[in-house]
CSV table of C-alpha atoms and ligand atoms in Angstrom, one decimal:
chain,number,residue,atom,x,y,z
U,1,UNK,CA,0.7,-32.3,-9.9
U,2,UNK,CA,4.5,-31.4,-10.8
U,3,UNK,CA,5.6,-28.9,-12.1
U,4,UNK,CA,6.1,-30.3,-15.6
U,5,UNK,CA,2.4,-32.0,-15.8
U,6,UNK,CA,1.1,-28.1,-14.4
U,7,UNK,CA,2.9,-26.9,-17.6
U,8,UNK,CA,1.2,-29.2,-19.8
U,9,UNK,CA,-2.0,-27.4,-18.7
U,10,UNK,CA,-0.8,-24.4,-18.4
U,11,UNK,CA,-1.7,-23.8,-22.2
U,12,UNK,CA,-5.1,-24.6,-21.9
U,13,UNK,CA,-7.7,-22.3,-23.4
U,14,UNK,CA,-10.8,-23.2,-22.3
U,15,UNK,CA,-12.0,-23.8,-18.4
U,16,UNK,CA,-12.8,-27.8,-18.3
U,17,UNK,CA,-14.9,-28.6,-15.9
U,18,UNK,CA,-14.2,-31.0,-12.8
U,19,UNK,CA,-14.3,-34.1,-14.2
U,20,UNK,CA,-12.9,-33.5,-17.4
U,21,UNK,CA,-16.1,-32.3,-19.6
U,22,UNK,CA,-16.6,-29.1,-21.5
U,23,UNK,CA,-19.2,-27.5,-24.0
U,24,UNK,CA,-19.7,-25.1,-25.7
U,25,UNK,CA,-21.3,-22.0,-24.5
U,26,UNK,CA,-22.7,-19.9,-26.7
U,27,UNK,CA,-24.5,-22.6,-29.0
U,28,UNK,CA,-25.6,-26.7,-28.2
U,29,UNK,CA,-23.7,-29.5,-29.8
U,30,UNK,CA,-25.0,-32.2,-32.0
U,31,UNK,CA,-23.7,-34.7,-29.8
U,32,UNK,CA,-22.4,-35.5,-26.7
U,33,UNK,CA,-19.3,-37.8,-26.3
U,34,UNK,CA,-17.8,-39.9,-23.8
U,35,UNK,CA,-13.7,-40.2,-24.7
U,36,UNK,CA,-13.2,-43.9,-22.8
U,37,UNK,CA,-9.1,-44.3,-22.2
U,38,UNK,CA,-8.4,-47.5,-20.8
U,39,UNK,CA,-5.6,-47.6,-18.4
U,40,UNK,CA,-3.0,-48.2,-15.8
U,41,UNK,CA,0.3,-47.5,-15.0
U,42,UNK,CA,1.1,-44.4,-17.7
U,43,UNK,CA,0.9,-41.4,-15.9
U,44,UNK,CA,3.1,-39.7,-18.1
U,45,UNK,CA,1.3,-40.3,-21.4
U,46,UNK,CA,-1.9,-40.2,-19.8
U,47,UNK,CA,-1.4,-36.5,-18.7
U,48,UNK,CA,0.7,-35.1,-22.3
U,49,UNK,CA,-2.7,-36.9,-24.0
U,50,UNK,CA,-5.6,-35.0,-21.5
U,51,UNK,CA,-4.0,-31.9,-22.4
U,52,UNK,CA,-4.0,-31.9,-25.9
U,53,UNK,CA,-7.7,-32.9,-25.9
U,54,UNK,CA,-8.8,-30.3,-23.7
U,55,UNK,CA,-7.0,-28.2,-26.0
U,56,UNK,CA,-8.5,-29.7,-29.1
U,57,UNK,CA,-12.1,-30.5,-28.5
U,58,UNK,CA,-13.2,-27.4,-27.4
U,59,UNK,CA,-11.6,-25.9,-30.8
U,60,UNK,CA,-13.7,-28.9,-32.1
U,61,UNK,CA,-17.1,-27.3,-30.1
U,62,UNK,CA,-17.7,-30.5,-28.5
U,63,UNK,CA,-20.3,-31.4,-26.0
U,64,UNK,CA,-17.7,-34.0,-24.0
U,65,UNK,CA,-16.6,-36.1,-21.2
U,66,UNK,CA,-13.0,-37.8,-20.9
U,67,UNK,CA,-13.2,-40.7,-18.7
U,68,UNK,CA,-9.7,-42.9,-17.7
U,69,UNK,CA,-10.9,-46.5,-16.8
U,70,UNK,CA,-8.3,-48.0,-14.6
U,71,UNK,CA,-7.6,-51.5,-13.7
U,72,UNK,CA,-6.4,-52.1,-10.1
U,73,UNK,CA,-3.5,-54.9,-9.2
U,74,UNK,CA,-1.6,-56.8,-11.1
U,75,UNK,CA,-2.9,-58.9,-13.0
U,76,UNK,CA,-2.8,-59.5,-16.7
U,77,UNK,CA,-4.2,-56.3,-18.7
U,78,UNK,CA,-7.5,-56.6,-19.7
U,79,UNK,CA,-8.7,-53.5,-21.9
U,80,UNK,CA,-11.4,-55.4,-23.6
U,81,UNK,CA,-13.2,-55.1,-19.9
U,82,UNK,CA,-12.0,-51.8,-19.1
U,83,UNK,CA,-13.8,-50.3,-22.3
U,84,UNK,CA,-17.1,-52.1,-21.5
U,85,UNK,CA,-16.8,-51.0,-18.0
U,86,UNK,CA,-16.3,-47.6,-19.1
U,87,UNK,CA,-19.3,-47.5,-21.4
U,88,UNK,CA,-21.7,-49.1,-18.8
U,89,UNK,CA,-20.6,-46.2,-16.2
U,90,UNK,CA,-20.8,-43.5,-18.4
U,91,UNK,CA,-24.2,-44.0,-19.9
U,92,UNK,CA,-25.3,-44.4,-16.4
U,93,UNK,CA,-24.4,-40.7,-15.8
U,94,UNK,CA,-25.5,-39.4,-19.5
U,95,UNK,CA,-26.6,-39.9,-22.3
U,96,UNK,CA,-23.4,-39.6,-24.5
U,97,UNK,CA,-24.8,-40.2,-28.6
U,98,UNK,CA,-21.6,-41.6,-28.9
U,99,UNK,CA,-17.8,-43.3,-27.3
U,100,UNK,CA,-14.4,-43.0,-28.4
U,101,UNK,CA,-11.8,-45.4,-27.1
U,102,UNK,CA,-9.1,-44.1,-27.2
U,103,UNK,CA,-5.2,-45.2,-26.5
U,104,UNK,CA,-3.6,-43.4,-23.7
U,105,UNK,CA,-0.3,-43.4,-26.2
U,106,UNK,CA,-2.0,-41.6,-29.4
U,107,UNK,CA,-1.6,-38.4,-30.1
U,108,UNK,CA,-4.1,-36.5,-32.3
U,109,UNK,CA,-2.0,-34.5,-34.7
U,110,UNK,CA,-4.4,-32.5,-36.4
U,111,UNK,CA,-7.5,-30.4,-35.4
U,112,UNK,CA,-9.6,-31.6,-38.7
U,113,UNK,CA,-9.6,-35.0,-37.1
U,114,UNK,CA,-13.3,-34.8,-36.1
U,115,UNK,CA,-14.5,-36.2,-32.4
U,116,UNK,CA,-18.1,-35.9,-32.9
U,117,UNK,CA,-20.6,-38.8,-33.7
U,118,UNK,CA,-20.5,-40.6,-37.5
U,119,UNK,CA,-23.5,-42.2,-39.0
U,120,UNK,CA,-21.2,-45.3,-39.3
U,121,UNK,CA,-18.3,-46.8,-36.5
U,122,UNK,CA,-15.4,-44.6,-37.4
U,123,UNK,CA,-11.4,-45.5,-37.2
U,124,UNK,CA,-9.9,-42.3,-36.3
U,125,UNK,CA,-6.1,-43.6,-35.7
U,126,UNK,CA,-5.5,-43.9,-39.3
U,127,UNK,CA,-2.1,-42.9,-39.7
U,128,UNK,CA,0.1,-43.4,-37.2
U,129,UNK,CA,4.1,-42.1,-37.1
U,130,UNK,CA,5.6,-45.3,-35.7
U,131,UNK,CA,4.0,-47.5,-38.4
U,132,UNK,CA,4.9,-45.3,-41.0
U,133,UNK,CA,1.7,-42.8,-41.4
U,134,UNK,CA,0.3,-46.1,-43.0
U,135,UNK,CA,-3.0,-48.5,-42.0
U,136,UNK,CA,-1.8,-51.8,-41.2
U,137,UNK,CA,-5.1,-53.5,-42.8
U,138,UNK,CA,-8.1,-52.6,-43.4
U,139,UNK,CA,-10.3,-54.2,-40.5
U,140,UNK,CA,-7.9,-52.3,-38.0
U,141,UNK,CA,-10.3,-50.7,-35.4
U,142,UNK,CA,-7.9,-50.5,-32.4
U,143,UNK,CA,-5.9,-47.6,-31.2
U,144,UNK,CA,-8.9,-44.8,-31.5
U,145,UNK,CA,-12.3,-45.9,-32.4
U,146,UNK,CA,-15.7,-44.0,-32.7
U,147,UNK,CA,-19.0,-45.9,-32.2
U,148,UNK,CA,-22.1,-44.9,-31.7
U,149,UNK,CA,-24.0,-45.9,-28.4
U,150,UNK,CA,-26.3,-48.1,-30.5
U,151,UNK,CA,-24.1,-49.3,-32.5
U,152,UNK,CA,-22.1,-50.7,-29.3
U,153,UNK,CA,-25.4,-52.1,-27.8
U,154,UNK,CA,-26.1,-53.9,-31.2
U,155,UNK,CA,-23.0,-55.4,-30.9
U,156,UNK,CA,-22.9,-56.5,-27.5
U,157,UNK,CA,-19.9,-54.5,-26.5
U,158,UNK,CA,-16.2,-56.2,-26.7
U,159,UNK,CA,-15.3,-59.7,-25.6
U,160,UNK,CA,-14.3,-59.8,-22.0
U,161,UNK,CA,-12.0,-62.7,-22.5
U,162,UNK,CA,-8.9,-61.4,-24.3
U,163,UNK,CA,-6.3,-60.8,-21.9
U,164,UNK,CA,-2.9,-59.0,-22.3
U,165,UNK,CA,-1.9,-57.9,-25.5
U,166,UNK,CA,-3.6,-58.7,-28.8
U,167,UNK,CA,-6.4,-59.2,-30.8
U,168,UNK,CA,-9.7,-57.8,-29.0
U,169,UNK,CA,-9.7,-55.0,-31.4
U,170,UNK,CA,-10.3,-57.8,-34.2
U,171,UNK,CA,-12.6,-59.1,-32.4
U,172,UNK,CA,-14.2,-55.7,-32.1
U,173,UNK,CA,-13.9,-55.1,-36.4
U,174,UNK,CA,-15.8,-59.2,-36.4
U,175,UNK,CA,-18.8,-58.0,-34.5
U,176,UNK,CA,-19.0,-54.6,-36.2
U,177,UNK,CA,-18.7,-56.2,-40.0
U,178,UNK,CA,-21.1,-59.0,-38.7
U,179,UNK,CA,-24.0,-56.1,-37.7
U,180,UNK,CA,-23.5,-55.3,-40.9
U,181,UNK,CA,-22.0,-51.9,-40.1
U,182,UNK,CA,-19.2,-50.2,-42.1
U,183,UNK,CA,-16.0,-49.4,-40.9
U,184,UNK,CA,-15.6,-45.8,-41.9
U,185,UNK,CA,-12.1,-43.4,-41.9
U,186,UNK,CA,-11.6,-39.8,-42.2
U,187,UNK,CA,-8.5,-39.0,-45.1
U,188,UNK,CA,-5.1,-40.3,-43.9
U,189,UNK,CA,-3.4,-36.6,-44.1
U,190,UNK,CA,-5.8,-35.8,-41.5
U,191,UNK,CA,-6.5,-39.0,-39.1
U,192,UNK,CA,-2.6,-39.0,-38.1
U,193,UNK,CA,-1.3,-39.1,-34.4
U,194,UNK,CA,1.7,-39.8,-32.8
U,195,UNK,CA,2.2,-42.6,-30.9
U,196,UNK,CA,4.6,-42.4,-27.5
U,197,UNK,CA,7.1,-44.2,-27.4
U,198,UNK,CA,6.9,-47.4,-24.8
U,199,UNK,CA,7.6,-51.0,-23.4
U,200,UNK,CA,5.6,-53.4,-25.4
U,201,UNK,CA,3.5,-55.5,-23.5
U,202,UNK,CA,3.8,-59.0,-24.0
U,203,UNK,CA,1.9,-60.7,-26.4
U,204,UNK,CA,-1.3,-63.0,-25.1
U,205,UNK,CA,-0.3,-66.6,-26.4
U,206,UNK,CA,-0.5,-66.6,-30.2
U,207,UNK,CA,-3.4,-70.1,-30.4
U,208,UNK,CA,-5.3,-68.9,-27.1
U,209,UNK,CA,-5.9,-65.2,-29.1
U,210,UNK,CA,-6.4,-66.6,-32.3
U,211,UNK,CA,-9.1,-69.4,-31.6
U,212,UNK,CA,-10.5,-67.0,-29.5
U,213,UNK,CA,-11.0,-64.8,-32.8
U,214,UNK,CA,-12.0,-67.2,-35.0
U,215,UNK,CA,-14.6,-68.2,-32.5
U,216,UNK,CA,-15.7,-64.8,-31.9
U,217,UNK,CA,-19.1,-64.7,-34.0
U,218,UNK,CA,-20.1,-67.8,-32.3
U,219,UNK,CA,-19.9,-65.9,-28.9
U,220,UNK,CA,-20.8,-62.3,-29.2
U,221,UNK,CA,-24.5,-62.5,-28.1
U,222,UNK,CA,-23.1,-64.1,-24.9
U,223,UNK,CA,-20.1,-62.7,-24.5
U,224,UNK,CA,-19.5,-58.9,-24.0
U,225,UNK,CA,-21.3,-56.1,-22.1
U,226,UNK,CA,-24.3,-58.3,-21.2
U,227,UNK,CA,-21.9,-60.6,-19.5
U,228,UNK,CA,-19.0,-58.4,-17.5
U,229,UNK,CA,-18.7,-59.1,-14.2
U,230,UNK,CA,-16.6,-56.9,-13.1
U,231,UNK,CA,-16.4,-54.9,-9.8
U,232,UNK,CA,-16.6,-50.8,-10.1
U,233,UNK,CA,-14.0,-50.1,-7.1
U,234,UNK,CA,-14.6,-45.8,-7.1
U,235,UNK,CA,-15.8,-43.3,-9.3
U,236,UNK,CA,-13.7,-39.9,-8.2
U,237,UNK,CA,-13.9,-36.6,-10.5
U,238,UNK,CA,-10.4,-35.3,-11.2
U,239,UNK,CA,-9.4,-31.8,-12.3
U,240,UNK,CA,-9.1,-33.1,-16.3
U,241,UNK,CA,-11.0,-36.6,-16.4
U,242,UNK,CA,-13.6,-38.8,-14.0
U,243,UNK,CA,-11.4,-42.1,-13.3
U,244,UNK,CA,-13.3,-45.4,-12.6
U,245,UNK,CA,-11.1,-48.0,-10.8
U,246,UNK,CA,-12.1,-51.2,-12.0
U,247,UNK,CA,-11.0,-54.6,-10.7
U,248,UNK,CA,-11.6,-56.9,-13.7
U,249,UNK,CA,-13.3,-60.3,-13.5
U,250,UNK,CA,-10.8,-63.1,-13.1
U,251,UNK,CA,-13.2,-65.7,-14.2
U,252,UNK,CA,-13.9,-64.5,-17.5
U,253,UNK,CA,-12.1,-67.2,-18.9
U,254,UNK,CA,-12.4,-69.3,-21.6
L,1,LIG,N1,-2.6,-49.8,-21.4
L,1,LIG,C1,-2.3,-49.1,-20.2
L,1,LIG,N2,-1.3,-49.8,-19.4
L,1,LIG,C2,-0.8,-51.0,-19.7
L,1,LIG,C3,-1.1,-51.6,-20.9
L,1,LIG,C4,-2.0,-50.9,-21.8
L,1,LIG,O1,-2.7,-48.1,-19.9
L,1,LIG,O2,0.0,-51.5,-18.9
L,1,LIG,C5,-3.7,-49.1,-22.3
L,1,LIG,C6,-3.2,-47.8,-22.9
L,1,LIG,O3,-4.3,-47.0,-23.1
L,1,LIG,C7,-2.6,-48.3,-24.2
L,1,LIG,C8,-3.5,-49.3,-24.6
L,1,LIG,O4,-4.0,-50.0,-23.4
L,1,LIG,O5,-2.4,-47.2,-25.1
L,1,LIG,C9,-2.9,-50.3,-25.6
L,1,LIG,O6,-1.8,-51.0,-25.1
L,1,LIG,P1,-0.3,-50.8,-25.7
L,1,LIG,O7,-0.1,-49.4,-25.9
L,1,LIG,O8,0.6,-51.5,-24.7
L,1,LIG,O9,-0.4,-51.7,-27.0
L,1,LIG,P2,-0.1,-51.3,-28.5
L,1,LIG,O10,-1.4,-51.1,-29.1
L,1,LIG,O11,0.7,-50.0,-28.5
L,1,LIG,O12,0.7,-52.4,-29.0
L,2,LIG,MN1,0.6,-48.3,-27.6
């Protein structure tokens, strides 16, 4: 660590454990959550975001785990995979009640924004600065998203087959509406964050993403955590987070 990212930490109250949990110790949380960031190639962001949620979530007595899924290589990003990948892993070491993927870029702005589990999916990146503290429209569900564990089995996970930038958080809002779930918000003067500022990535091809999306319902039951095939590279334990290195399957084409 530099000495800039060791100042980051330096304000930490609370001892996280290796790996990146914490709980409380003096009483037992409702729920346990797994915080899923998807990832690669933004260190920077990655370690200003760890550090305000270790400063945050133990002010929020939270039973949690922060986990950074990253792709290796080169290839196009797929986060749609990285997320599933990072469910699947985590449940494998506990029982989290609940997951919240999260953007590497977001930061939480305000304490009252709640991490713990909702009866219903939950969009917590309501308000962001850069698009003006307002939602772009209403089935928005990327950027920070809480689901429940069965509410992501029900749904099958996210489609595997959206690669680079766009549209596998629609996808995501499809499958959820479809369940007949409810896409639930906390007040916009609390869900606000901050986004950091970076290079956009490229846009998938407009008619690849958006036939994808409008055959989404056809393809859910086939298509999502039931069907990854991707390869789990490591799992290390860091001081702040437990990273899985992920290559991504290349065939999940459509
Ligand atoms: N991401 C990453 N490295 C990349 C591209 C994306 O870590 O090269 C992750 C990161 O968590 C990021 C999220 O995917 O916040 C969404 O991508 P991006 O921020 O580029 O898209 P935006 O939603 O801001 O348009
Ligand atoms: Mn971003």
């Amino acid at each position: 660590m530099n000495s800039t990212t060791e100042n980051l930490f330096k304000s930490l109250t609370s001892k996280i454990e290796l790996g990146g949990s914490w709980r409380p110790k003096n009483c037992i949380s409702r729920h346990k959550v797994a915080i899923i960031i998807p990832f690669r190639d933004r260190e920077d962001h990655l370690n200003v975001l760890l550090s305000l949620l270790h400063n945050m979530l133990p002010r929020q007595l939270l039973d949690y785990r922060i986990y950074v899924v990253e792709q290796i290589g080169n290839d196009t990003f797929n986060k749609a995979q990285l997320m599933n990948a990072g469910f699947l892993e985590a449940s494998k070491q506990n029982d989290f009640h609940c997951y919240i993927f999260h953007d590497v870029d977001l930061l939480p702005e305000d304490d009252r924004n709640l991490y713990t589990c909702s009866n219903q999916p939950k969009h917590l990146s309501v308000a962001i600065d850069e698009m003006k503290y307002k939602l772009a429209y209403k089935e928005l569900v990327g950027g920070v998203l809480n689901i429940r564990k069965e509410h992501f089995l029900a749904v099958n996970g996210y489609s595997n087959l959206y690669w680079g930038w766009g549209a596998e958080d629609d996808d995501m809002a499809y499958r959820i509406l479809f369940a007949g779930l409810r896409i639930t918000r906390p007040p916009y003067r609390i869900a606000r964050y901050k986004m950091i500022k970076h290079i956009k990535r490229k846009p998938a091809d407009f008619n690849t993403r958006t036939k994808l999306l409008y055959s989404g319902l056809k393809r859910f039951q086939k298509d999502g955590l039931n069907s990854i095939n991707c390869t789990i590279v490591n799992i290390t334990s860091s001081q702040y987070y437990t990273k899985i290195l992920v290559d991504v399957s290349k065939d999940m084409m459509t």
